[in-house]
Short mmCIF file of N, CA and C and ligand atoms in Angstrom, two decimals:
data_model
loop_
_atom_site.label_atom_id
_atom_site.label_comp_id
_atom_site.label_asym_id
_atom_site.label_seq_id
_atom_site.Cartn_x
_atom_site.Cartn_y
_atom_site.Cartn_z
N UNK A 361 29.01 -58.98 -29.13
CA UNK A 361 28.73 -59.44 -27.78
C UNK A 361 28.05 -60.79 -27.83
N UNK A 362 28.60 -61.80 -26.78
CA UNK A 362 27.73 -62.99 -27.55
C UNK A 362 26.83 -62.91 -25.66
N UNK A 363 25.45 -63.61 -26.42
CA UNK A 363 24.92 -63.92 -25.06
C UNK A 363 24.25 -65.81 -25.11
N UNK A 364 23.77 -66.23 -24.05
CA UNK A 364 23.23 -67.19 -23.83
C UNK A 364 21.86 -67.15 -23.82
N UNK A 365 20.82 -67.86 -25.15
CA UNK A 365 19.50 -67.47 -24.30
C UNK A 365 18.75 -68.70 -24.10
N UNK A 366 18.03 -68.56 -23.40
CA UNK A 366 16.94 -69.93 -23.50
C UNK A 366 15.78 -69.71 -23.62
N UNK A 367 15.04 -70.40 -24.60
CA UNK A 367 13.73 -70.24 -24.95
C UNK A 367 13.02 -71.82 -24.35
N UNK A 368 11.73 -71.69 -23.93
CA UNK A 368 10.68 -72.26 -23.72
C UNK A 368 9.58 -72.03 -24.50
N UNK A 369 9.14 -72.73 -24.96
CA UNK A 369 7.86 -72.61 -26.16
C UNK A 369 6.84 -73.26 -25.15
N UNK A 370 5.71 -72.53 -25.34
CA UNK A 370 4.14 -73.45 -24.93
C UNK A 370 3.38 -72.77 -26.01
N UNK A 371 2.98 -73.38 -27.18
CA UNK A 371 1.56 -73.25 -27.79
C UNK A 371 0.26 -73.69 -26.90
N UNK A 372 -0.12 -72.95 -26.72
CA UNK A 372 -1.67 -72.93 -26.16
C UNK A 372 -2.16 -74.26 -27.45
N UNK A 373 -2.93 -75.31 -26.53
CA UNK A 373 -3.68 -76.18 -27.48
C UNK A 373 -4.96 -75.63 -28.22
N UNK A 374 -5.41 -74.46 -28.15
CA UNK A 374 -6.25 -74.02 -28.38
C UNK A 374 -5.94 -73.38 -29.97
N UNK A 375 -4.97 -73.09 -30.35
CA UNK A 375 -4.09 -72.46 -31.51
C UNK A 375 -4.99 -73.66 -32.68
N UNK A 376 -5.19 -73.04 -33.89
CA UNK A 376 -5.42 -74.07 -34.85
C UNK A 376 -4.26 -74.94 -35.29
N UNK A 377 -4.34 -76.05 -35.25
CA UNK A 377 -3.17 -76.67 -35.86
C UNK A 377 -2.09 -76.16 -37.18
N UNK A 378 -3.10 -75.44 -38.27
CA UNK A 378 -2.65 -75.03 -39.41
C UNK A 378 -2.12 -74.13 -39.36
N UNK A 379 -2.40 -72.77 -38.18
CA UNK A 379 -1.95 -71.66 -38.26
C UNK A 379 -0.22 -72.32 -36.88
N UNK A 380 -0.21 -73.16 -35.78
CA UNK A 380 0.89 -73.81 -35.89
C UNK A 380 1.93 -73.89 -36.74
N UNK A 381 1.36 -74.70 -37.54
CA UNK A 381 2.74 -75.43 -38.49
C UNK A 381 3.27 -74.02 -39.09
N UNK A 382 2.28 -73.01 -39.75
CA UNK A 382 2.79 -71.78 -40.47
C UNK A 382 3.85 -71.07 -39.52
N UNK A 383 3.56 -70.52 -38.53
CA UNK A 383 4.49 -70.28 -37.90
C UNK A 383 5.48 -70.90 -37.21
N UNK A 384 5.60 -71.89 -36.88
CA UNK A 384 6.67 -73.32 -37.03
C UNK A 384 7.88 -72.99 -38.42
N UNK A 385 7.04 -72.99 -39.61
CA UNK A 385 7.81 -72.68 -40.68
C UNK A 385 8.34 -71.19 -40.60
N UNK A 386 8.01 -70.53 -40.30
CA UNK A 386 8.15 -68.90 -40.54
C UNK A 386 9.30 -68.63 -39.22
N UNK A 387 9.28 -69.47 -38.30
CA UNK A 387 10.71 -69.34 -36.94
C UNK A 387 11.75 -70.00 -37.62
N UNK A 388 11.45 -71.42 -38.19
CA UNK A 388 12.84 -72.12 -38.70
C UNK A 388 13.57 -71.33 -39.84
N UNK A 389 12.64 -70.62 -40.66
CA UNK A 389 13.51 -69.74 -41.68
C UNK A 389 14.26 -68.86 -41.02
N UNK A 390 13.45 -68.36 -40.25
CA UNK A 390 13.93 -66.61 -39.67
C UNK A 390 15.48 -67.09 -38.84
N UNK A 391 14.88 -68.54 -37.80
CA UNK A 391 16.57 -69.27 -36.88
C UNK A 391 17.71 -69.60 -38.22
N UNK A 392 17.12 -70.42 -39.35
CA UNK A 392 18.18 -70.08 -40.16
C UNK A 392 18.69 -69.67 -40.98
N UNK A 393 17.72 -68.05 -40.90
CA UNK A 393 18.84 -66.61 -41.74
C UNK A 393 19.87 -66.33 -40.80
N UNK A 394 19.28 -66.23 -39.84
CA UNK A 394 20.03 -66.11 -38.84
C UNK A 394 21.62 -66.62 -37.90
N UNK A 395 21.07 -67.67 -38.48
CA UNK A 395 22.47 -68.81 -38.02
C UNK A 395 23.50 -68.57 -39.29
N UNK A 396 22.84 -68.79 -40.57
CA UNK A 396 23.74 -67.80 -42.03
C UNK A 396 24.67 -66.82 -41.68
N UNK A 397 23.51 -65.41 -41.00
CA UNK A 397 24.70 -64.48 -41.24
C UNK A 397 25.69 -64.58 -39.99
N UNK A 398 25.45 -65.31 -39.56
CA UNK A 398 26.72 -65.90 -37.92
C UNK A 398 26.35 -65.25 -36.77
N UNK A 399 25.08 -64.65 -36.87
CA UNK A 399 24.16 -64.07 -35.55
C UNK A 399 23.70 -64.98 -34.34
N UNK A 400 23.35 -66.23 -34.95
CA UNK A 400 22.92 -67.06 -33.82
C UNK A 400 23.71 -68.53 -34.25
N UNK A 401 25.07 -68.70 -33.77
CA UNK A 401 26.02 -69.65 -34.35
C UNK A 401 25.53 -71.14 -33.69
N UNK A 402 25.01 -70.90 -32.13
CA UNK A 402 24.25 -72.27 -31.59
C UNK A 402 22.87 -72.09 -31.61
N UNK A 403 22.60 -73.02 -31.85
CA UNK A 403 21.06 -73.80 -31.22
C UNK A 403 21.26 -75.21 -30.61
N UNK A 404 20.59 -75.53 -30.00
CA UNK A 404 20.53 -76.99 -29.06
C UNK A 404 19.10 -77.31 -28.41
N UNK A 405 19.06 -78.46 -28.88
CA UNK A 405 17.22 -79.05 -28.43
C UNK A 405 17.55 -79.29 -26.79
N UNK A 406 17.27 -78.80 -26.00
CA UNK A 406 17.17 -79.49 -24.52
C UNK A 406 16.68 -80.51 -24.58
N UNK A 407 17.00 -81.59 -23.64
CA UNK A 407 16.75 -82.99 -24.21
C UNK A 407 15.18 -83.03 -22.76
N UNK A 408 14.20 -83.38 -24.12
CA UNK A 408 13.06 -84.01 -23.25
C UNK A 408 12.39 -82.92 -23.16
N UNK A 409 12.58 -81.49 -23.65
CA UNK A 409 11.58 -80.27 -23.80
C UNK A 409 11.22 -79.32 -24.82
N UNK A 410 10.15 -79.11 -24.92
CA UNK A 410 10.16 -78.17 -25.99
C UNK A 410 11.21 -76.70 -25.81
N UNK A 411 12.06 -76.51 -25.88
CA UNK A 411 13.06 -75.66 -24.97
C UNK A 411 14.44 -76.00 -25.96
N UNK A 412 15.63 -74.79 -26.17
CA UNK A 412 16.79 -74.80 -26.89
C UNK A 412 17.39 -74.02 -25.98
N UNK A 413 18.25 -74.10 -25.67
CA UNK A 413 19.77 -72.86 -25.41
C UNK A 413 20.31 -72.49 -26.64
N UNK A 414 20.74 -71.49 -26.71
CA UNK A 414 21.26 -70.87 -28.00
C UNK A 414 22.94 -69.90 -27.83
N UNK A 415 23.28 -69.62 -28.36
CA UNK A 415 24.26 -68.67 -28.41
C UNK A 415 24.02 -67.70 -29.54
N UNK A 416 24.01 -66.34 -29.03
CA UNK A 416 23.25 -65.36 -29.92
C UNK A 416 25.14 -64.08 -29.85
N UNK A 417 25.34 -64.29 -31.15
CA UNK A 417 26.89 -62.93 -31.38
C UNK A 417 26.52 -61.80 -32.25
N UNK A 418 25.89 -60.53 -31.31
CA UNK A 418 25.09 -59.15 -31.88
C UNK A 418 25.96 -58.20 -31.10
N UNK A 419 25.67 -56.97 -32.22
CA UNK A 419 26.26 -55.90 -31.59
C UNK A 419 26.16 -55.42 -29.91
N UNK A 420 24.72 -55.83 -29.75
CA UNK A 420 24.50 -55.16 -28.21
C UNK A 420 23.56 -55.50 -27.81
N UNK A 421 22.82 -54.64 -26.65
CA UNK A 421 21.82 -55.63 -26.20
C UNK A 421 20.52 -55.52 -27.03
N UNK A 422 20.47 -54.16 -27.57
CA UNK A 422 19.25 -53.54 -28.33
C UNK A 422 19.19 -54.63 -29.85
N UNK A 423 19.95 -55.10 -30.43
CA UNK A 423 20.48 -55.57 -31.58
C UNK A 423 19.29 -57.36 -31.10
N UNK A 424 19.67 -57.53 -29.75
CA UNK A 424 19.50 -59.20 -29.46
C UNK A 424 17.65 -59.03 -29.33
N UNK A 425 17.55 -58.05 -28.22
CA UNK A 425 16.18 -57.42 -27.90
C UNK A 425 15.27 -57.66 -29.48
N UNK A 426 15.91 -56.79 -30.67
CA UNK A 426 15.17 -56.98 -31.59
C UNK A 426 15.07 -58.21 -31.94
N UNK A 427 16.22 -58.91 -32.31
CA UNK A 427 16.13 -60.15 -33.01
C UNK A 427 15.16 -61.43 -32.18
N UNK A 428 14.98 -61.43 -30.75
CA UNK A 428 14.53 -62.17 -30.53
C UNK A 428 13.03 -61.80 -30.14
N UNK A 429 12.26 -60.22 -29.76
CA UNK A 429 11.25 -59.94 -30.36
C UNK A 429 10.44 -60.01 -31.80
N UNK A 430 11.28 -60.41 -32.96
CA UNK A 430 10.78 -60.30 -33.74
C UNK A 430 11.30 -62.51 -34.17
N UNK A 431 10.87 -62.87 -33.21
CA UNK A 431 11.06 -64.62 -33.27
C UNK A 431 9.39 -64.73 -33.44
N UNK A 432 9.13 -65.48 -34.45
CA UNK A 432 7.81 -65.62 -35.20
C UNK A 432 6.98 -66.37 -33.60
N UNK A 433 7.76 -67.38 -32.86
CA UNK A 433 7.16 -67.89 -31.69
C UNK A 433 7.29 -67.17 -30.66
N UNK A 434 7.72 -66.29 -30.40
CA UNK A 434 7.67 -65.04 -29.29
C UNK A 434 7.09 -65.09 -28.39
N UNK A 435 5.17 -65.05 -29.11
CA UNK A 435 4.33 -64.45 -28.14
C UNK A 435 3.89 -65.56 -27.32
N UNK A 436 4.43 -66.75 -27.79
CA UNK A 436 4.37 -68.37 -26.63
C UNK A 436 5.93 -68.54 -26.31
N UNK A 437 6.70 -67.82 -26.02
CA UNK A 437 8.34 -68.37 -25.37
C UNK A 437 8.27 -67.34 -24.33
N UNK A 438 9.14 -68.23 -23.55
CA UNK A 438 9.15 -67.71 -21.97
C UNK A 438 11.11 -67.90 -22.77
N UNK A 439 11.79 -66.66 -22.45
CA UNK A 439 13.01 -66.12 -22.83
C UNK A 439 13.47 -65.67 -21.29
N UNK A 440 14.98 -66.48 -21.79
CA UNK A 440 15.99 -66.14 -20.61
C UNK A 440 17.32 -65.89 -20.96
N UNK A 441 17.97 -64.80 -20.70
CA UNK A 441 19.10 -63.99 -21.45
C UNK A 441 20.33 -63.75 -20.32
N UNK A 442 21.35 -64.57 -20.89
CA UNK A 442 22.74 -64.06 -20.22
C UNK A 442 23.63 -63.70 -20.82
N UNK A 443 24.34 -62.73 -20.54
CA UNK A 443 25.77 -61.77 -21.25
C UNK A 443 26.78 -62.40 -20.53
N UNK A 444 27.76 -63.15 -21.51
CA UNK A 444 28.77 -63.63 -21.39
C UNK A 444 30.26 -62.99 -21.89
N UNK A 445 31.21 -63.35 -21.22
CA UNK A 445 32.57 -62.88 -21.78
C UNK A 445 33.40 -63.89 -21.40
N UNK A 446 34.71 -63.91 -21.80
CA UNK A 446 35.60 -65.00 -22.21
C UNK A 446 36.09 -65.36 -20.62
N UNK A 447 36.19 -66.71 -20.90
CA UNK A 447 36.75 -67.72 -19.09
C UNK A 447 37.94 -67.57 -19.57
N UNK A 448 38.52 -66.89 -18.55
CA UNK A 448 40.32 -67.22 -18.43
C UNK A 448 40.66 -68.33 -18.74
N UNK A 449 40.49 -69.86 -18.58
CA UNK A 449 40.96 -70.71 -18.87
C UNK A 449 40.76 -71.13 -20.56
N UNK A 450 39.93 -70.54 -21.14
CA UNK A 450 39.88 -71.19 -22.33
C UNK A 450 40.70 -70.59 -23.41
N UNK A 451 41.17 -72.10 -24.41
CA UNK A 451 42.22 -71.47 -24.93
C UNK A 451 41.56 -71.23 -26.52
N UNK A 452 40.35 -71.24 -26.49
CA UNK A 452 40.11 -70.22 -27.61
C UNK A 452 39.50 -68.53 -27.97
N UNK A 453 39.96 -67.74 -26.38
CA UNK A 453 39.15 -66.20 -26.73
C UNK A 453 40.78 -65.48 -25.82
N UNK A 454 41.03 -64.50 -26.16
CA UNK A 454 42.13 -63.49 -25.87
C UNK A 454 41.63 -63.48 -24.46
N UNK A 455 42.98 -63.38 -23.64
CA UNK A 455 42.70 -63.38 -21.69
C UNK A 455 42.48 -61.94 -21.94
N UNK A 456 41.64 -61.19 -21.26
CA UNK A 456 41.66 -59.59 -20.37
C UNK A 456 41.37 -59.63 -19.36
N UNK A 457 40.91 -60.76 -18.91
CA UNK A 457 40.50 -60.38 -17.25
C UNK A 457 41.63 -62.33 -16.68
N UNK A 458 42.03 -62.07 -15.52
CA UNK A 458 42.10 -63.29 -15.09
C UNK A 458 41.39 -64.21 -13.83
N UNK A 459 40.00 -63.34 -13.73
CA UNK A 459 38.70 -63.89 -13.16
C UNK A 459 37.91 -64.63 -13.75
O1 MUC B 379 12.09 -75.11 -31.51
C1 MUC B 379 12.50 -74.21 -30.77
O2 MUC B 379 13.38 -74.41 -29.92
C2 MUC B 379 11.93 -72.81 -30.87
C3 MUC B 379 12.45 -72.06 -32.04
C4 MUC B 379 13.82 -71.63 -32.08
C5 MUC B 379 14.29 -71.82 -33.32
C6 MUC B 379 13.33 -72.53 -34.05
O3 MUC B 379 13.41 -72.90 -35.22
O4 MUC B 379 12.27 -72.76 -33.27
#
């Protein structure tokens, strides 16, 4: 199932800088095991925000739920999730619907 998500990051300025960067490092690994095993095939910087759109391809919704609860920046992202399926017009996914 692929979905659309968008993340918003705000670190509180109050965060130590050092413990920052650690988890900074500990999301970019985890985004690219992730992008490896073909789970999260996009990422994209929104231009001018701390903020990405992504494209996330998991079994279901419980599968996405985990993966993006367990995003090292979590407990500062404001997450927004859409379930997508194939546009009739495009000519790269099999037609089933012609809506
Ligand atoms: O920078 C971000 O958009 C937040 C987060 C998502 C992947 C990653 O490496 O950091």
């Amino acid at each position: 199932m692929l979905f659309k998500v968008e993340m918003t990051v705000n670190i509180p300025s109050s965060l130590p800088k050092e413990q920052v960067e650690e988890v900074k490092a500990k999301e970019k690994a985890y985004s690219q095991r992730l992008q490896r095993e073909g789970k999260w095939p996009h990422i994209w910087r929104v231009v001018g925000q701390y903020a990405n759109v992504s494209i996330f391809d998991v079994a279901d919704n419980q599968e996405l739920h985990e993966i993006l609860t367990a995003l090292p920046l979590y407990p500062w992202m404001e997450i927004s999730v859409q379930p997508l399926c194939a546009h009739p017009s495009s000519i790269y996914t099999e037609q089933t619907s012609s809506k």
